Amino acid sequence: MECWGRMLRAFLSGPGRRGGAWGSAYSSWRPHRPVPGLLNATELVSHWTAIFEKEGIPEAQESSEYIVAHVLGAKTFQSLRPVLWTQPLTPWQLQCIQELSSCRLQRMPVQYILGEWDFRGLSLKMAPPVFIPRPETEELVEWVLEEVAQRPRAVGAQGGPLILEVGCGSGAISLSLLSQLPQSQVIAVDKGEASICLTRENAQRLRLQDRIWIVPFDVTLEGSWAHLLSWGPMDLVVSNPPYVFHQDMEQLAPEILRRPRPREGSCLVQDEEWKQPCGDTHDLEAGSQWDPLSTRGTAGYEDLAALDGGEKGMDIITHILTLAPRLLKDSGSIFLEVDPRHPELVGGWLQSRPDLSLDLVAVRKDFCGRPRFLHIRRSGPQHGCPAHAWPGPQPARVPG
Amino acid sequence: MSASGFLRFPAPLTRRCMVPWGLRLREMPALLSPGTAVTPAQMAGRKDRPALLSLDESELEEQFVKGHGPGGQATNKTSNCVVLKHIPSGLVVKCHQTRSVDQNRKLARKILQEKVDVFYNGENSLVYKDKREAEKKKQERKKRAKETLEKKKRLKELWESSKSVQGERSADSD
């Protein structure tokens, strides 16, 4: 019992025992109440919330709740079986919570700490530096689903619709569309190797790999799009492209910007690790285990290239809109998530480019009431380039 | 803030949500997404019931975490709690069951819909009716199980007594 009490005190003293900057701050810290009361989940949440608040960590309570719930096997604190709220935790559980919480103290996003997050009810693996899906984007998918339901389409041999996602990241948009549209097929592209790997892994976890083709592709590189034509004309292009105005990048929270200093102990950074290839697609062992505490695998937090849209946040958007008419069927649609200032900017830009034959048909607000989503439609065949005449025979479709 | 920004958010949750309290979360998207057709399987067994009172979006007030900042890519928030109020009745539902805002919104509507039903219909609400029916079925099952057990008992007694009769006969036949 004596030893157990000492162990508890050590756990409660925050990350100090790992040394580094935290040690001095917490070496004299004492728990609020005398140990040996064994701590339960509710008490632990209060404990870590207080520490996070003291250190200026945003969403102190939410972070604490997610970490504790995760260690107890639930996705949210509210969904935990109530009996677990008041049961004492095991030393192993306490240690896990301690270690995950120390990552939070370094401003690591909760989604990377847990190694997973949900998007429209799908559980997706998360790993830096791949962009973490934002809650607003769930509504982009909702809109696409509504539109697809409303427009009857000619069902070809492979059903449909055929969707291109530009900048797939973790695969959130593509995989949620695939799971809701059983006849659909998706071509998911991204310029980041880590995104390609992670989307592939998430597709396999969700058993959707047979209807998705995941292809490395940089939409800003001229001429690299030709091979996308081999899949035939597409019904939809969907994207949550980098759209932050470059000048706003500095103001982003440390969760997004910060690169933790390499140091001993938890949340280590090895910049080079993520540049290595992710391994064979079938070899889940090699690429799959993201441990926030391991020394390999994390070069800072999110990839800033997934956010930075250039001067007016328009760089990637304009490239997508330039490319889309070459890939879309007549009356095919583009759905984009954008910055609230973009509806006007995009509208103006499209008017300056009548050669693209694209119309901004609708703007939709997000759950905070900000204009966030655009529906742009291709208005018919381009001059001298009928959409149905694709160069060359179509190769056999091989999922990969 | 009002819910008026969500023009086409979940269609009335009428005949698609007739499942008991213990519904599995992963079934939610299929049931509630307005874009998904309701399959015959989902409708089965519910045709004899009147529809659950549907919620009018214009009577709802929805609130999310305050201080969401610029939102979108510029923010990474994990607080997905949804607070949904039904203005006419004043009923409020707070939902943080899932890690997905989208799912919490749908769940909140489902829970609120049932609460509103109980509020206005009391004993006659579908929730109560479902509970009574479930209880009734449970009692019937118990009764049947008891009857089956008694039958088996009687059969066993019969068999054992016939055995002993045979035993006497063979002893007699010598």
Coordinates of N, CA and C in Angstrom, one line a residue, chain B:
Chain B
M1 N -28.2 31.2 -31.1 CA -28.2 31.4 -32.6 C -29.3 30.5 -33.2
S2 N -29.8 31.0 -34.2 CA -30.9 30.2 -34.8 C -30.4 29.1 -35.7
A3 N -31.3 28.3 -36.0 CA -31.0 27.1 -36.8 C -31.3 27.4 -38.3
S4 N -31.5 28.7 -38.6 CA -32.0 29.0 -40.0 C -30.9 28.9 -41.0
G5 N -29.6 28.8 -40.6 CA -28.6 28.6 -41.6 C -28.5 27.2 -42.2
F6 N -29.2 26.3 -41.6 CA -29.1 24.9 -42.0 C -30.4 24.6 -42.8
L7 N -30.4 25.2 -44.0 CA -31.6 25.1 -44.8 C -32.1 23.7 -45.0
R8 N -31.2 22.8 -45.3 CA -31.6 21.5 -45.7 C -31.1 20.4 -44.7
F9 N -30.9 20.8 -43.5 CA -30.5 19.9 -42.5 C -31.6 18.9 -42.2
P10 N -31.2 17.8 -41.5 CA -32.1 16.6 -41.5 C -33.5 16.8 -41.8
A11 N -34.0 16.1 -42.7 CA -35.5 16.1 -43.0 C -36.2 15.6 -41.8
P12 N -37.5 16.0 -41.7 CA -38.2 15.5 -40.5 C -38.0 14.1 -40.2
L13 N -37.7 13.8 -38.9 CA -37.3 12.5 -38.5 C -38.5 11.6 -38.3
T14 N -39.3 11.5 -39.3 CA -40.6 10.9 -39.1 C -40.4 9.4 -39.0
R15 N -40.6 8.7 -40.1 CA -40.7 7.2 -40.0 C -39.3 6.6 -40.0
R16 N -38.3 7.4 -39.9 CA -37.0 6.7 -40.0 C -36.3 6.5 -38.7
C17 N -36.9 7.0 -37.6 CA -36.3 6.9 -36.3 C -37.0 6.1 -35.3
M18 N -37.8 5.2 -35.8 CA -38.6 4.4 -34.9 C -37.8 3.2 -34.3
V19 N -36.7 3.6 -33.7 CA -36.0 2.5 -33.0 C -35.9 2.8 -31.5
P20 N -35.8 1.7 -30.8 CA -35.8 1.9 -29.3 C -34.6 2.6 -28.8
W21 N -34.5 3.0 -27.6 CA -33.4 3.7 -27.0 C -32.0 3.1 -27.3
G22 N -32.0 1.9 -27.3 CA -30.7 1.2 -27.4 C -30.1 1.2 -28.8
L23 N -30.3 2.2 -29.6 CA -29.9 2.1 -31.0 C -28.4 2.2 -31.1
R24 N -27.9 1.6 -32.1 CA -26.5 1.6 -32.3 C -26.1 2.9 -33.1
L25 N -25.1 3.6 -32.6 CA -24.7 4.8 -33.2 C -24.4 4.7 -34.7
R26 N -23.8 3.6 -35.1 CA -23.3 3.5 -36.5 C -24.5 3.4 -37.4
E27 N -25.7 3.2 -36.9 CA -26.8 3.1 -37.8 C -27.3 4.5 -38.1
M28 N -27.0 5.4 -37.3 CA -27.6 6.8 -37.4 C -27.4 7.4 -38.8
P29 N -26.2 7.4 -39.3 CA -26.1 8.2 -40.6 C -27.1 7.6 -41.6
A30 N -27.2 6.3 -41.7 CA -28.1 5.8 -42.7 C -29.5 6.2 -42.5
L31 N -29.9 6.2 -41.2 CA -31.3 6.5 -40.9 C -31.6 8.0 -41.1
L32 N -30.7 8.8 -40.8 CA -31.0 10.3 -40.7 C -30.6 11.1 -41.9
S33 N -29.7 10.6 -42.7 CA -29.2 11.4 -43.8 C -30.3 11.6 -44.8
P34 N -30.7 12.8 -45.1 CA -31.8 13.0 -46.0 C -31.5 12.5 -47.4
G35 N -30.2 12.3 -47.7 CA -29.8 11.8 -49.0 C -30.0 10.3 -49.2
T36 N -30.2 9.6 -48.1 CA -30.2 8.2 -48.2 C -31.6 7.7 -48.2
A37 N -31.9 6.8 -49.1 CA -33.3 6.2 -49.2 C -33.5 5.3 -48.0
V38 N -34.7 5.3 -47.5 CA -35.0 4.4 -46.4 C -35.4 3.0 -47.0
T39 N -34.6 2.0 -46.6 CA -34.8 0.7 -47.2 C -36.0 0.1 -46.6
P40 N -36.6 -0.9 -47.3 CA -37.7 -1.7 -46.8 C -37.4 -2.2 -45.4
A41 N -36.2 -2.7 -45.2 CA -35.9 -3.3 -43.9 C -36.1 -2.2 -42.8
Q42 N -35.7 -1.0 -43.1 CA -35.8 0.0 -42.0 C -37.3 0.3 -41.8
M43 N -38.1 0.1 -42.8 CA -39.5 0.5 -42.6 C -40.3 -0.7 -42.0
A44 N -39.8 -1.8 -42.0 CA -40.5 -3.0 -41.6 C -41.0 -2.9 -40.2
G45 N -42.2 -3.4 -40.0 CA -42.7 -3.4 -38.6 C -43.2 -2.1 -38.1
R46 N -43.1 -1.0 -38.9 CA -43.5 0.3 -38.4 C -44.7 0.9 -39.1
K47 N -45.3 0.1 -40.0 CA -46.3 0.7 -40.8 C -47.6 0.9 -40.0
D48 N -47.8 0.1 -39.0 CA -49.0 0.2 -38.2 C -49.0 1.4 -37.2
R49 N -47.9 2.1 -37.1 CA -47.8 3.1 -36.1 C -48.0 4.5 -36.7
P50 N -48.6 5.4 -36.0 CA -48.5 6.8 -36.5 C -47.1 7.3 -36.3
A51 N -46.7 8.3 -37.2 CA -45.3 8.8 -37.1 C -45.1 9.6 -35.9
L52 N -43.8 9.5 -35.4 CA -43.4 10.3 -34.3 C -43.5 11.8 -34.7
L53 N -43.9 12.6 -33.8 CA -44.1 14.0 -34.1 C -42.7 14.6 -34.6
S54 N -42.7 15.1 -35.8 CA -41.5 15.6 -36.4 C -41.2 17.0 -35.9
L55 N -39.9 17.3 -35.9 CA -39.4 18.6 -35.4 C -39.3 19.6 -36.5
D56 N -39.8 20.8 -36.3 CA -39.7 21.8 -37.3 C -38.4 22.6 -37.0
E57 N -37.5 22.6 -38.0 CA -36.2 23.3 -37.8 C -36.3 24.7 -37.4
S58 N -37.4 25.4 -37.8 CA -37.6 26.8 -37.5 C -37.9 27.0 -36.0
E59 N -38.3 25.9 -35.3 CA -38.6 26.0 -33.9 C -37.5 25.6 -33.0
L60 N -36.4 25.3 -33.7 CA -35.2 24.9 -32.9 C -34.1 25.9 -32.8
E61 N -33.4 25.9 -31.7 CA -32.3 26.8 -31.6 C -31.1 26.0 -31.2
E62 N -30.1 26.1 -32.0 CA -28.9 25.2 -31.9 C -27.7 26.0 -31.4
Q63 N -26.9 25.5 -30.5 CA -25.8 26.2 -30.1 C -24.6 25.3 -30.0
F64 N -23.5 25.8 -30.5 CA -22.2 25.0 -30.4 C -21.3 25.7 -29.5
V65 N -20.1 25.1 -29.4 CA -19.1 25.7 -28.5 C -18.9 27.1 -28.8
K66 N -18.8 27.9 -27.8 CA -18.6 29.3 -28.0 C -17.1 29.6 -28.3
G67 N -16.9 30.7 -28.9 CA -15.5 31.0 -29.2 C -14.8 30.1 -30.2
H68 N -15.5 29.8 -31.2 CA -15.0 28.9 -32.2 C -13.9 29.5 -33.0
G69 N -13.6 30.8 -32.8 CA -12.5 31.5 -33.5 C -12.9 31.6 -35.0
P70 N -11.9 31.7 -35.9 CA -12.2 31.9 -37.3 C -12.8 30.7 -37.9
G71 N -12.7 29.6 -37.3 CA -13.3 28.4 -37.8 C -12.6 27.8 -39.0
G72 N -13.2 26.7 -39.4 CA -12.6 26.0 -40.6 C -11.2 25.6 -40.4
Q73 N -10.3 25.7 -41.4 CA -8.9 25.2 -41.3 C -8.1 25.9 -40.2
A74 N -8.5 27.2 -40.0 CA -7.7 28.0 -39.1 C -7.8 27.6 -37.7
T75 N -8.8 26.8 -37.4 CA -9.0 26.4 -36.0 C -9.0 24.9 -35.9
N76 N -8.5 24.4 -34.7 CA -8.7 22.9 -34.5 C -9.3 22.7 -33.1
K77 N -10.7 22.7 -33.2 CA -11.4 22.5 -31.9 C -11.9 21.1 -31.8
T78 N -11.9 20.6 -30.5 CA -12.4 19.3 -30.3 C -13.7 19.3 -29.6
S79 N -14.2 20.5 -29.1 CA -15.4 20.5 -28.4 C -16.6 20.4 -29.4
N80 N -17.2 19.3 -29.4 CA -18.3 19.0 -30.4 C -19.6 18.9 -29.7
C81 N -19.7 19.5 -28.6 CA -21.0 19.5 -27.9 C -22.1 20.3 -28.6
V82 N -23.2 19.8 -28.7 CA -24.3 20.4 -29.3 C -25.4 20.7 -28.3
V83 N -25.9 21.9 -28.2 CA -27.0 22.2 -27.4 C -28.2 22.6 -28.2
L84 N -29.3 21.8 -28.1 CA -30.4 22.0 -29.0 C -31.7 22.3 -28.2
K85 N -32.3 23.4 -28.5 CA -33.5 23.8 -27.7 C -34.7 23.8 -28.6
H86 N -35.8 23.3 -28.1 CA -37.1 23.3 -28.8 C -37.9 24.5 -28.2
I87 N -38.0 25.6 -29.0 CA -38.5 26.8 -28.4 C -39.9 26.7 -27.9
P88 N -40.9 26.2 -28.6 CA -42.2 26.1 -28.1 C -42.3 25.5 -26.7
S89 N -41.6 24.4 -26.5 CA -41.8 23.7 -25.2 C -40.7 24.1 -24.2
G90 N -39.6 24.7 -24.7 CA -38.5 25.0 -23.8 C -37.6 23.9 -23.4
L91 N -37.9 22.7 -24.0 CA -37.0 21.6 -23.8 C -35.6 21.8 -24.4
V92 N -34.6 21.3 -23.6 CA -33.3 21.5 -24.1 C -32.5 20.1 -24.0
V93 N -31.8 19.8 -25.1 CA -31.0 18.6 -25.1 C -29.5 19.0 -25.3
K94 N -28.7 18.4 -24.5 CA -27.3 18.6 -24.7 C -26.6 17.3 -25.1
C95 N -25.9 17.3 -26.2 CA -25.4 16.0 -26.6 C -23.9 16.1 -26.9
H96 N -23.1 15.3 -26.2 CA -21.7 15.1 -26.5 C -21.3 13.7 -26.6
Q97 N -22.2 12.9 -27.2 CA -22.1 11.5 -27.2 C -20.9 11.0 -28.1
T98 N -20.8 11.7 -29.2 CA -19.8 11.3 -30.2 C -18.7 12.4 -30.4
R99 N -17.7 12.0 -31.2 CA -16.6 12.9 -31.5 C -16.9 13.7 -32.8
S100 N -18.1 13.6 -33.3 CA -18.4 14.2 -34.6 C -19.6 15.2 -34.3
V101 N -19.4 16.4 -34.8 CA -20.4 17.4 -34.6 C -21.7 17.0 -35.3
D102 N -21.5 16.5 -36.5 CA -22.6 16.0 -37.4 C -23.4 15.0 -36.7
Q103 N -22.8 14.0 -36.1 CA -23.5 12.9 -35.4 C -24.2 13.4 -34.1
N104 N -23.5 14.3 -33.4 CA -24.1 14.9 -32.2 C -25.4 15.7 -32.6
R105 N -25.4 16.4 -33.7 CA -26.5 17.2 -34.1 C -27.7 16.3 -34.4
K106 N -27.4 15.2 -35.1 CA -28.5 14.3 -35.4 C -29.0 13.6 -34.2
L107 N -28.1 13.1 -33.3 CA -28.5 12.5 -32.1 C -29.3 13.4 -31.2
A108 N -28.9 14.7 -31.1 CA -29.6 15.7 -30.3 C -31.0 15.8 -30.8
R109 N -31.2 15.8 -32.1 CA -32.5 16.0 -32.7 C -33.4 14.8 -32.4
K110 N -32.8 13.6 -32.5 CA -33.5 12.4 -32.2 C -34.0 12.4 -30.7
I111 N -33.1 12.7 -29.8 CA -33.4 12.7 -28.4 C -34.5 13.8 -28.1
L112 N -34.3 14.9 -28.7 CA -35.2 16.0 -28.5 C -36.6 15.6 -29.0
Q113 N -36.6 15.0 -30.2 CA -37.9 14.6 -30.8 C -38.7 13.7 -29.8
E114 N -38.0 12.8 -29.2 CA -38.7 11.9 -28.3 C -39.1 12.6 -27.0
K115 N -38.3 13.5 -26.6 CA -38.7 14.3 -25.4 C -39.9 15.1 -25.6
V116 N -39.9 15.7 -26.8 CA -41.1 16.5 -27.2 C -42.3 15.7 -27.3
D117 N -42.1 14.5 -27.8 CA -43.3 13.6 -27.9 C -43.8 13.3 -26.5
V118 N -42.9 13.0 -25.6 CA -43.4 12.7 -24.2 C -44.0 13.9 -23.6
F119 N -43.4 15.1 -23.9 CA -43.9 16.3 -23.3 C -45.3 16.6 -23.7
Y120 N -45.6 16.4 -25.0 CA -47.0 16.7 -25.4 C -47.9 15.6 -25.3
N121 N -47.5 14.3 -25.4 CA -48.4 13.2 -25.4 C -48.3 12.3 -24.2
G122 N -47.4 12.6 -23.3 CA -47.4 11.9 -22.0 C -47.5 10.4 -22.2
E123 N -48.5 9.9 -21.5 CA -48.7 8.4 -21.5 C -48.9 7.9 -22.9
N124 N -49.4 8.7 -23.8 CA -49.7 8.3 -25.2 C -48.6 8.4 -26.1
S125 N -47.4 8.9 -25.6 CA -46.3 9.1 -26.5 C -45.7 7.7 -26.9
L126 N -45.1 7.8 -28.0 CA -44.5 6.6 -28.6 C -43.5 5.9 -27.7
V127 N -42.7 6.8 -27.0 CA -41.7 6.2 -26.1 C -42.4 5.4 -25.0
Y128 N -43.4 5.9 -24.5 CA -44.1 5.1 -23.4 C -44.8 3.9 -24.0
K129 N -45.3 4.0 -25.2 CA -46.0 2.9 -25.9 C -44.9 1.8 -26.1
D130 N -43.8 2.2 -26.6 CA -42.7 1.2 -26.9 C -42.3 0.5 -25.6
K131 N -42.2 1.3 -24.6 CA -41.8 0.7 -23.3 C -42.8 -0.3 -22.8
R132 N -44.1 0.1 -22.9 CA -45.1 -0.9 -22.4 C -45.1 -2.1 -23.3
E133 N -45.0 -1.9 -24.6 CA -45.0 -3.1 -25.4 C -43.8 -4.0 -25.1
A134 N -42.6 -3.4 -24.9 CA -41.4 -4.2 -24.6 C -41.6 -4.9 -23.3
E135 N -42.2 -4.3 -22.3 CA -42.5 -4.9 -21.1 C -43.5 -6.1 -21.2
K136 N -44.5 -5.9 -22.1 CA -45.5 -6.9 -22.3 C -44.9 -8.1 -23.0
K137 N -44.0 -7.9 -24.0 CA -43.4 -9.0 -24.6 C -42.5 -9.7 -23.7
K138 N -41.9 -9.0 -22.8 CA -41.0 -9.6 -21.8 C -41.8 -10.6 -20.9
Q139 N -42.9 -10.1 -20.5 CA -43.8 -10.9 -19.6 C -44.2 -12.1 -20.4
E140 N -44.6 -12.0 -21.6 CA -45.1 -13.1 -22.4 C -44.0 -14.2 -22.6
R141 N -42.8 -13.7 -22.8 CA -41.6 -14.6 -23.0 C -41.4 -15.4 -21.7
K142 N -41.5 -14.7 -20.6 CA -41.3 -15.3 -19.3 C -42.4 -16.4 -19.1
K143 N -43.6 -16.1 -19.4 CA -44.7 -17.0 -19.2 C -44.5 -18.2 -20.1
R144 N -44.1 -18.0 -21.3 CA -43.9 -19.2 -22.2 C -42.8 -20.0 -21.7
A145 N -41.7 -19.4 -21.2 CA -40.6 -20.1 -20.7 C -41.0 -21.0 -19.5
K146 N -41.8 -20.4 -18.7 CA -42.3 -21.1 -17.5 C -43.1 -22.3 -17.9
E147 N -44.0 -22.1 -18.9 CA -44.8 -23.2 -19.4 C -44.0 -24.3 -20.0
T148 N -43.0 -24.0 -20.8 CA -42.2 -25.0 -21.4 C -41.4 -25.8 -20.3
L149 N -41.0 -25.1 -19.3 CA -40.3 -25.8 -18.2 C -41.2 -26.8 -17.5
E150 N -42.4 -26.4 -17.3 CA -43.4 -27.2 -16.6 C -43.7 -28.5 -17.4
K151 N -43.8 -28.2 -18.7 CA -44.1 -29.4 -19.7 C -43.0 -30.4 -19.6
K152 N -41.8 -29.9 -19.6 CA -40.6 -30.8 -19.6 C -40.6 -31.6 -18.3
K153 N -41.0 -30.9 -17.2 CA -41.0 -31.5 -15.9 C -42.0 -32.7 -15.9
R154 N -43.1 -32.4 -16.4 CA -44.2 -33.4 -16.4 C -43.8 -34.6 -17.3
L155 N -43.2 -34.3 -18.5 CA -42.8 -35.4 -19.4 C -41.8 -36.2 -18.7
K156 N -40.9 -35.6 -18.0 CA -39.8 -36.3 -17.3 C -40.4 -37.3 -16.2
E157 N -41.4 -36.7 -15.5 CA -42.0 -37.5 -14.5 C -42.7 -38.7 -15.1
L158 N -43.4 -38.5 -16.2 CA -44.1 -39.5 -16.9 C -43.2 -40.6 -17.3
W159 N -42.1 -40.2 -17.9 CA -41.1 -41.2 -18.4 C -40.5 -42.0 -17.3
E160 N -40.2 -41.3 -16.2 CA -39.6 -42.1 -15.1 C -40.6 -43.0 -14.5
S161 N -41.8 -42.6 -14.4 CA -42.8 -43.5 -13.8 C -43.1 -44.7 -14.8
S162 N -43.0 -44.5 -16.1 CA -43.2 -45.6 -17.0 C -42.0 -46.6 -17.0
K163 N -40.9 -46.1 -16.7 CA -39.7 -46.9 -16.6 C -39.8 -47.9 -15.4
S164 N -40.3 -47.3 -14.3 CA -40.4 -48.2 -13.1 C -41.5 -49.2 -13.3
V165 N -42.5 -48.8 -14.1 CA -43.6 -49.8 -14.4 C -43.0 -51.0 -15.2
Q166 N -42.2 -50.7 -16.2 CA -41.6 -51.7 -17.1 C -40.7 -52.6 -16.2
G167 N -40.0 -52.0 -15.4 CA -39.0 -52.7 -14.5 C -39.8 -53.8 -13.7
E168 N -41.0 -53.4 -13.2 CA -41.8 -54.3 -12.4 C -42.3 -55.5 -13.3
R169 N -42.7 -55.1 -14.5 CA -43.3 -56.1 -15.4 C -42.2 -57.2 -15.7
S170 N -41.0 -56.7 -16.1 CA -40.0 -57.7 -16.5 C -39.6 -58.6 -15.3
A171 N -39.7 -57.9 -14.1 CA -39.4 -58.8 -12.9 C -40.5 -59.8 -12.7
D172 N -41.7 -59.4 -13.1 CA -42.8 -60.3 -12.9 C -42.8 -61.5 -13.9
S173 N -42.2 -61.2 -15.1 CA -42.4 -62.2 -16.2 C -41.6 -63.4 -15.9
D174 N -40.8 -63.5 -15.0 CA -40.0 -64.7 -14.7 C -40.8 -65.9 -14.4

